[in-house]
Amino acid sequence: GSGDGRTVITAARRGVKAHGIEYNPDMVALSKYNAEQAGVSELATFAQGDIFESKFSDATVITLFLLQDLNVRLRPTLLDMKPGTRVVSNTFSMGDWEPDGKISAGNTCKSFCSAMLWIIPAKVAGTWKLQEGELTLEQKYQKLTGTLKSGSNSTAISDAKMQGDQITFKVGDRIFTGRVDGNKMEGVFATETKWEATRG
């Protein structure tokens, strides 16, 4: 959880409204004290609670300092959050969900020295109708596979991925980029040709 509150307090010092959830009530009391001492108690708030029973769906950034098995347990909740929500974990991974980015604190750091970033992807699995044909997508986290069927021809897509609500995939030598909004998506391919699709 949020421990002694240092991450939440650091965010508040930068003018960000931040909220910490911590299971240990003594650590919550310490966090509140630390926030008061730092003069940021209006922006930095804390609650004692179980992360698996807490609601945080309105957050735009989630920071985690949990063991990997707890991260994996939390993964379904995170994947149901708004596309584009950023999730950062100190040191511990999300199992087979590969991060979108990773950074290390460097050689001077002695423990817990890396951070990983995930950007919650929009859910796009299914069949989409577009002018160029029928696009069928399968999804595993931010990675996509699928085919574009046009008449009797079926072409596998490649280099397909999600980053938040942004989709990219390649059909032959044509690169499609676009934005997903529920059961609709639209964008461009071949740099300037517009395309749009609906699911269902």
mmCIF file of C-alpha atoms in Angstrom:
data_model
loop_
_atom_site.group_PDB
_atom_site.id
_atom_site.type_symbol
_atom_site.label_atom_id
_atom_site.label_comp_id
_atom_site.label_asym_id
_atom_site.label_seq_id
_atom_site.Cartn_x
_atom_site.Cartn_y
_atom_site.Cartn_z
ATOM 1 C CA GLY A 1 0.000 0.000 0.000
ATOM 2 C CA SER A 2 1.027 3.620 0.477
ATOM 3 C CA GLY A 3 3.283 2.854 3.465
ATOM 4 C CA ASP A 4 4.557 5.961 5.232
ATOM 5 C CA GLY A 5 3.010 8.180 2.549
ATOM 6 C CA ARG A 6 6.188 9.413 0.887
ATOM 7 C CA THR A 7 4.960 8.870 -2.702
ATOM 8 C CA VAL A 8 1.615 10.535 -2.030
ATOM 9 C CA ILE A 9 3.293 13.441 -0.245
ATOM 10 C CA THR A 10 5.820 13.889 -3.060
ATOM 11 C CA ALA A 11 2.958 14.141 -5.567
ATOM 12 C CA ALA A 12 1.158 16.663 -3.341
ATOM 13 C CA ARG A 13 4.305 18.793 -3.112
ATOM 14 C CA ARG A 14 4.105 19.063 -6.902
ATOM 15 C CA GLY A 15 0.527 20.324 -6.673
ATOM 16 C CA VAL A 16 -1.209 17.026 -7.452
ATOM 17 C CA LYS A 17 -4.201 15.746 -5.501
ATOM 18 C CA ALA A 18 -3.120 12.323 -4.264
ATOM 19 C CA HIS A 19 -4.726 9.619 -2.138
ATOM 20 C CA GLY A 20 -3.021 6.715 -0.378
ATOM 21 C CA ILE A 21 -4.570 3.406 0.637
ATOM 22 C CA GLU A 22 -2.710 1.464 3.323
ATOM 23 C CA TYR A 23 -3.724 -1.677 5.220
ATOM 24 C CA ASN A 24 -1.709 -0.938 8.389
ATOM 25 C CA PRO A 25 -3.554 1.693 10.518
ATOM 26 C CA ASP A 26 -0.337 2.751 12.270
ATOM 27 C CA MET A 27 1.210 3.591 8.891
ATOM 28 C CA VAL A 28 -1.899 5.570 7.948
ATOM 29 C CA ALA A 29 -1.528 7.641 11.126
ATOM 30 C CA LEU A 30 2.158 8.195 10.348
ATOM 31 C CA SER A 31 1.309 9.205 6.770
ATOM 32 C CA LYS A 32 -1.202 11.791 7.937
ATOM 33 C CA TYR A 33 1.341 13.184 10.389
ATOM 34 C CA ASN A 34 4.004 13.347 7.666
ATOM 35 C CA ALA A 35 1.590 15.146 5.326
ATOM 36 C CA GLU A 36 0.807 17.717 8.022
ATOM 37 C CA GLN A 37 4.523 18.273 8.654
ATOM 38 C CA ALA A 38 5.053 18.786 4.928
ATOM 39 C CA GLY A 39 2.165 21.253 4.741
ATOM 40 C CA VAL A 40 0.264 19.264 2.110
ATOM 41 C CA SER A 41 -2.530 17.627 4.113
ATOM 42 C CA GLU A 42 -5.178 19.277 1.907
ATOM 43 C CA LEU A 43 -3.803 17.571 -1.205
ATOM 44 C CA ALA A 44 -2.413 14.373 0.342
ATOM 45 C CA THR A 45 -5.078 12.189 1.932
ATOM 46 C CA PHE A 46 -4.897 8.665 3.329
ATOM 47 C CA ALA A 47 -7.287 5.875 4.198
ATOM 48 C CA GLN A 48 -6.905 2.590 5.988
ATOM 49 C CA GLY A 49 -8.258 -0.145 3.769
ATOM 50 C CA ASP A 50 -7.865 -3.285 1.721
ATOM 51 C CA ILE A 51 -6.721 -2.416 -1.811
ATOM 52 C CA PHE A 52 -8.850 -5.273 -3.179
ATOM 53 C CA GLU A 53 -12.010 -3.784 -1.685
ATOM 54 C CA SER A 54 -11.247 -0.092 -2.270
ATOM 55 C CA LYS A 55 -12.615 2.003 -5.124
ATOM 56 C CA PHE A 56 -10.151 4.103 -7.096
ATOM 57 C CA SER A 57 -11.679 4.091 -10.578
ATOM 58 C CA ASP A 58 -11.463 7.897 -10.853
ATOM 59 C CA ALA A 59 -7.663 7.890 -10.570
ATOM 60 C CA THR A 60 -5.558 8.902 -13.573
ATOM 61 C CA VAL A 61 -2.298 7.518 -12.154
ATOM 62 C CA ILE A 62 -1.880 4.506 -9.867
ATOM 63 C CA THR A 63 1.383 3.834 -8.029
ATOM 64 C CA LEU A 64 1.987 0.420 -6.486
ATOM 65 C CA PHE A 65 4.519 -0.998 -4.079
ATOM 66 C CA LEU A 66 3.153 -4.521 -3.779
ATOM 67 C CA LEU A 67 4.672 -7.954 -4.247
ATOM 68 C CA GLN A 68 4.173 -9.518 -7.676
ATOM 69 C CA ASP A 69 1.449 -11.942 -6.563
ATOM 70 C CA LEU A 70 -0.569 -9.010 -5.192
ATOM 71 C CA ASN A 71 -0.021 -7.038 -8.403
ATOM 72 C CA VAL A 72 -1.327 -10.012 -10.377
ATOM 73 C CA ARG A 73 -4.385 -10.255 -8.113
ATOM 74 C CA LEU A 74 -5.054 -6.547 -8.692
ATOM 75 C CA ARG A 75 -4.531 -6.817 -12.460
ATOM 76 C CA PRO A 76 -8.213 -7.444 -13.425
ATOM 77 C CA THR A 77 -9.288 -4.319 -11.523
ATOM 78 C CA LEU A 78 -6.598 -2.248 -13.212
ATOM 79 C CA LEU A 79 -7.530 -3.531 -16.685
ATOM 80 C CA ASP A 80 -11.127 -2.376 -16.101
ATOM 81 C CA MET A 81 -9.999 1.209 -15.499
ATOM 82 C CA LYS A 82 -10.346 4.002 -18.041
ATOM 83 C CA PRO A 83 -8.048 3.522 -21.056
ATOM 84 C CA GLY A 84 -4.992 5.720 -20.741
ATOM 85 C CA THR A 85 -4.770 5.406 -16.951
ATOM 86 C CA ARG A 86 -1.105 5.059 -16.004
ATOM 87 C CA VAL A 87 0.070 2.407 -13.575
ATOM 88 C CA VAL A 88 3.568 2.514 -12.081
ATOM 89 C CA SER A 89 4.972 -0.271 -9.922
ATOM 90 C CA ASN A 90 8.087 -0.034 -7.791
ATOM 91 C CA THR A 91 10.265 -3.079 -8.574
ATOM 92 C CA PHE A 92 7.559 -5.751 -8.837
ATOM 93 C CA SER A 93 6.038 -6.866 -12.142
ATOM 94 C CA MET A 94 2.530 -7.801 -13.297
ATOM 95 C CA GLY A 95 3.383 -11.374 -14.249
ATOM 96 C CA ASP A 96 2.985 -11.974 -17.992
ATOM 97 C CA TRP A 97 1.650 -8.449 -18.607
ATOM 98 C CA GLU A 98 4.724 -6.784 -20.046
ATOM 99 C CA PRO A 99 5.286 -3.131 -19.106
ATOM 100 C CA ASP A 100 5.098 -0.317 -21.650
ATOM 101 C CA GLY A 101 8.207 1.210 -20.103
ATOM 102 C CA LYS A 102 10.865 0.546 -17.489
ATOM 103 C CA ILE A 103 13.471 2.724 -15.791
ATOM 104 C CA SER A 104 16.227 2.174 -13.257
ATOM 105 C CA ALA A 105 17.460 4.552 -10.570
ATOM 106 C CA GLY A 106 21.072 3.733 -11.457
ATOM 107 C CA ASN A 107 24.141 2.290 -9.782
ATOM 108 C CA THR A 108 23.916 4.399 -6.623
ATOM 109 C CA CYS A 109 20.587 2.812 -5.686
ATOM 110 C CA LYS A 110 20.930 -0.228 -3.412
ATOM 111 C CA SER A 111 17.393 -1.687 -3.257
ATOM 112 C CA PHE A 112 14.028 -1.344 -4.991
ATOM 113 C CA CYS A 113 15.744 0.503 -7.821
ATOM 114 C CA SER A 114 13.436 0.058 -10.810
ATOM 115 C CA ALA A 115 10.004 1.252 -11.848
ATOM 116 C CA MET A 116 7.690 -0.132 -14.502
ATOM 117 C CA LEU A 117 4.927 1.663 -16.393
ATOM 118 C CA TRP A 118 1.730 0.251 -17.852
ATOM 119 C CA ILE A 119 -0.861 2.249 -19.774
ATOM 120 C CA ILE A 120 -4.334 0.735 -19.470
ATOM 121 C CA PRO A 121 -5.417 -0.338 -22.970
ATOM 122 C CA ALA A 122 -8.896 0.029 -24.419
ATOM 123 C CA LYS A 123 -10.657 -3.293 -24.939
ATOM 124 C CA VAL A 124 -10.884 -3.927 -28.674
ATOM 125 C CA ALA A 125 -11.313 -7.697 -29.069
ATOM 126 C CA GLY A 126 -14.080 -8.613 -31.504
ATOM 127 C CA THR A 127 -15.170 -8.032 -35.075
ATOM 128 C CA TRP A 128 -15.105 -4.565 -36.558
ATOM 129 C CA LYS A 129 -16.720 -3.381 -39.793
ATOM 130 C CA LEU A 130 -14.806 -0.867 -41.877
ATOM 131 C CA GLN A 131 -14.824 0.221 -45.491
ATOM 132 C CA GLU A 132 -11.756 -1.876 -46.232
ATOM 133 C CA GLY A 133 -13.458 -5.058 -44.961
ATOM 134 C CA GLU A 134 -13.992 -6.927 -41.710
ATOM 135 C CA LEU A 135 -11.349 -6.623 -39.031
ATOM 136 C CA THR A 136 -11.207 -9.369 -36.401
ATOM 137 C CA LEU A 137 -9.063 -8.611 -33.349
ATOM 138 C CA GLU A 138 -7.803 -10.749 -30.489
ATOM 139 C CA GLN A 139 -6.231 -9.009 -27.517
ATOM 140 C CA LYS A 140 -3.845 -9.892 -24.727
ATOM 141 C CA TYR A 141 -3.244 -6.804 -22.628
ATOM 142 C CA GLN A 142 -1.859 -4.135 -25.005
ATOM 143 C CA LYS A 143 -0.887 -6.606 -27.742
ATOM 144 C CA LEU A 144 -3.183 -7.435 -30.654
ATOM 145 C CA THR A 145 -3.409 -10.098 -33.333
ATOM 146 C CA GLY A 146 -6.033 -10.517 -36.029
ATOM 147 C CA THR A 147 -7.005 -10.467 -39.677
ATOM 148 C CA LEU A 148 -8.553 -8.083 -42.160
ATOM 149 C CA LYS A 149 -10.942 -9.875 -44.510
ATOM 150 C CA SER A 150 -11.867 -8.168 -47.754
ATOM 151 C CA GLY A 151 -14.009 -10.257 -50.080
ATOM 152 C CA SER A 152 -12.323 -13.647 -50.387
ATOM 153 C CA ASN A 153 -8.964 -12.288 -49.247
ATOM 154 C CA SER A 154 -7.821 -12.474 -45.637
ATOM 155 C CA THR A 155 -4.647 -10.734 -44.466
ATOM 156 C CA ALA A 156 -3.060 -11.090 -41.048
ATOM 157 C CA ILE A 157 -2.335 -7.795 -39.326
ATOM 158 C CA SER A 158 1.099 -7.127 -37.806
ATOM 159 C CA ASP A 159 2.813 -4.702 -35.423
ATOM 160 C CA ALA A 160 -0.556 -4.305 -33.682
ATOM 161 C CA LYS A 161 -0.859 -2.765 -30.250
ATOM 162 C CA MET A 162 -2.837 -0.492 -27.980
ATOM 163 C CA GLN A 163 -1.534 2.447 -25.965
ATOM 164 C CA GLY A 164 -4.455 3.655 -23.934
ATOM 165 C CA ASP A 165 -7.186 4.414 -26.474
ATOM 166 C CA GLN A 166 -4.687 4.667 -29.339
ATOM 167 C CA ILE A 167 -4.526 1.739 -31.764
ATOM 168 C CA THR A 168 -1.833 0.916 -34.319
ATOM 169 C CA PHE A 169 -1.707 -2.012 -36.731
ATOM 170 C CA LYS A 170 -0.277 -2.858 -40.108
ATOM 171 C CA VAL A 171 -2.000 -4.540 -43.057
ATOM 172 C CA GLY A 172 0.552 -5.378 -45.730
ATOM 173 C CA ASP A 173 2.514 -2.176 -46.142
ATOM 174 C CA ARG A 174 -0.309 0.064 -44.892
ATOM 175 C CA ILE A 175 -0.016 1.391 -41.349
ATOM 176 C CA PHE A 176 -3.326 2.141 -39.609
ATOM 177 C CA THR A 177 -3.413 4.460 -36.617
ATOM 178 C CA GLY A 178 -6.492 5.582 -34.761
ATOM 179 C CA ARG A 179 -8.408 6.202 -31.573
ATOM 180 C CA VAL A 180 -10.918 3.863 -29.935
ATOM 181 C CA ASP A 181 -14.080 5.135 -28.258
ATOM 182 C CA GLY A 182 -16.178 2.211 -27.032
ATOM 183 C CA ASN A 183 -17.512 0.382 -30.096
ATOM 184 C CA LYS A 184 -16.185 2.947 -32.551
ATOM 185 C CA MET A 185 -12.728 3.767 -33.785
ATOM 186 C CA GLU A 186 -11.376 6.092 -36.420
ATOM 187 C CA GLY A 187 -8.056 7.246 -37.746
ATOM 188 C CA VAL A 188 -5.854 7.359 -40.794
ATOM 189 C CA PHE A 189 -3.767 4.935 -42.851
ATOM 190 C CA ALA A 190 -1.084 5.517 -45.437
ATOM 191 C CA THR A 191 -0.435 8.812 -43.607
ATOM 192 C CA GLU A 192 -3.563 10.676 -44.716
ATOM 193 C CA THR A 193 -6.422 8.365 -45.801
ATOM 194 C CA LYS A 194 -9.212 8.370 -43.207
ATOM 195 C CA TRP A 195 -10.798 5.175 -41.896
ATOM 196 C CA GLU A 196 -13.435 4.347 -39.321
ATOM 197 C CA ALA A 197 -14.866 1.169 -37.870
ATOM 198 C CA THR A 198 -17.695 -0.061 -35.670
ATOM 199 C CA ARG A 199 -17.799 -3.217 -33.574
ATOM 200 C CA GLY A 200 -20.652 -5.685 -33.567
#
